[in-house]
Tab-separated table of C-alpha atoms in Angstrom:
chain	number	residue	atom	x	y	z
A	22	SER	CA	-147.298	-13.121	-120.268
A	23	VAL	CA	-145.110	-15.666	-121.899
A	24	ASP	CA	-148.575	-17.838	-121.981
A	25	PRO	CA	-150.626	-16.223	-125.073
A	26	LYS	CA	-152.563	-19.209	-125.255
A	27	ARG	CA	-153.905	-18.969	-121.871
A	28	ASP	CA	-153.184	-15.461	-120.880
A	29	THR	CA	-155.172	-13.608	-123.660
A	30	PRO	CA	-156.002	-9.828	-122.923
A	31	ASP	CA	-159.627	-10.537	-121.494
A	32	VAL	CA	-157.677	-12.629	-119.051
A	33	LEU	CA	-154.824	-10.367	-118.405
A	34	GLU	CA	-156.735	-7.131	-117.582
A	35	PRO	CA	-158.700	-8.085	-114.817
A	36	TYR	CA	-155.791	-9.709	-113.378
A	37	VAL	CA	-153.345	-7.172	-113.122
A	38	GLY	CA	-155.958	-4.740	-111.779
A	39	TYR	CA	-156.012	-6.557	-109.038
A	40	PHE	CA	-152.601	-4.857	-108.651
A	41	SER	CA	-152.529	-1.446	-109.545
A	42	ASP	CA	-154.255	0.698	-112.242
A	43	GLY	CA	-150.735	1.670	-113.585
A	44	ILE	CA	-149.706	-2.069	-114.444
A	45	LEU	CA	-149.790	-2.624	-118.313
A	46	ALA	CA	-149.908	-5.908	-119.129
A	47	LEU	CA	-148.327	-7.534	-122.241
A	48	THR	CA	-147.663	-10.549	-124.402
A	49	GLY	CA	-147.237	-11.515	-128.408
A	50	THR	CA	-146.739	-14.389	-130.243
A	51	GLU	CA	-144.409	-17.630	-129.513
A	52	PRO	CA	-141.548	-15.689	-131.579
A	53	GLU	CA	-141.982	-12.160	-130.542
A	54	LEU	CA	-141.857	-13.161	-127.061
A	55	ARG	CA	-138.851	-15.447	-127.532
A	56	LYS	CA	-136.979	-12.170	-129.100
A	57	VAL	CA	-137.965	-10.059	-126.319
A	58	ALA	CA	-136.717	-12.852	-123.664
A	59	ALA	CA	-133.701	-13.299	-125.321
A	60	GLN	CA	-133.072	-9.116	-125.153
A	61	TYR	CA	-133.320	-9.320	-121.397
A	62	GLY	CA	-131.489	-12.741	-120.972
A	63	ALA	CA	-134.747	-14.434	-119.444
A	64	GLN	CA	-135.970	-17.694	-120.570
A	65	PHE	CA	-139.119	-20.037	-121.231
A	66	ARG	CA	-140.370	-23.266	-122.079
A	67	TYR	CA	-143.546	-25.229	-122.257
A	68	VAL	CA	-143.752	-28.462	-120.506
A	69	GLY	CA	-146.153	-30.981	-121.697
A	70	THR	CA	-148.920	-31.010	-124.039
A	71	GLY	CA	-152.831	-30.551	-123.962
A	72	SER	CA	-154.652	-28.331	-121.433
A	73	THR	CA	-152.207	-29.340	-118.518
A	74	TYR	CA	-148.983	-27.889	-119.933
A	75	THR	CA	-147.271	-25.626	-117.867
A	76	VAL	CA	-144.526	-22.872	-118.170
A	77	ASP	CA	-141.203	-22.828	-117.018
A	78	HIS	CA	-139.652	-19.186	-116.894
A	79	THR	CA	-137.196	-16.968	-115.436
A	80	VAL	CA	-138.324	-15.564	-112.109
A	81	ASN	CA	-135.710	-12.592	-111.756
A	82	THR	CA	-137.349	-9.125	-111.494
A	83	PHE	CA	-136.572	-6.988	-114.399
A	84	ILE	CA	-136.129	-3.239	-113.209
A	85	VAL	CA	-136.468	-0.859	-116.365
A	86	ASP	CA	-135.827	2.762	-116.390
A	87	ARG	CA	-137.921	5.807	-117.410
A	88	SER	CA	-136.059	5.761	-121.033
A	89	GLY	CA	-136.846	2.166	-121.188
A	90	ARG	CA	-133.383	0.707	-121.203
A	91	LEU	CA	-133.382	-2.316	-118.482
A	92	ALA	CA	-131.214	-0.629	-115.427
A	93	ARG	CA	-130.828	-4.015	-113.445
A	94	VAL	CA	-131.827	-7.355	-112.692
A	95	MET	CA	-132.708	-8.315	-109.468
A	96	PRO	CA	-132.481	-12.304	-108.430
A	97	TYR	CA	-135.695	-14.061	-107.197
A	98	GLY	CA	-136.011	-14.065	-103.243
A	99	THR	CA	-134.155	-10.533	-103.357
A	100	PRO	CA	-135.531	-8.432	-100.268
A	101	LEU	CA	-138.088	-6.144	-100.892
A	102	PRO	CA	-136.780	-3.318	-99.015
A	103	GLU	CA	-133.751	-3.706	-101.260
A	104	LEU	CA	-136.291	-3.760	-104.463
A	105	LEU	CA	-137.841	-0.685	-103.111
A	106	SER	CA	-134.761	1.219	-102.394
A	107	TYR	CA	-133.388	0.683	-105.953
A	108	VAL	CA	-136.699	1.528	-107.832
A	109	LEU	CA	-137.218	4.685	-105.738
A	110	GLY	CA	-133.624	5.860	-106.337
A	111	LEU	CA	-134.641	5.756	-110.174
A	112	LEU	CA	-137.641	7.637	-109.544
A	113	HIS	CA	-135.665	10.535	-107.834
């Protein structure tokens, strides 16, 4: 998460559990998050102040291979069959 103020480990753990036991939720300090985002070519920014702020962020899907390398960036709206085909190809 790029929103560590709201997305604490106590919030993230049950959230990702709704999707799969194999999903690991991560967050960090803002400087750490900016460093990682830059490495992936992603961006985020906080809009507004106080408890009503929002977070604008990149909506691409970043696919990381088994070696931890960025294998591909899929744009928002990529059809599920295309995403699935690519990921299955990496797994075989």
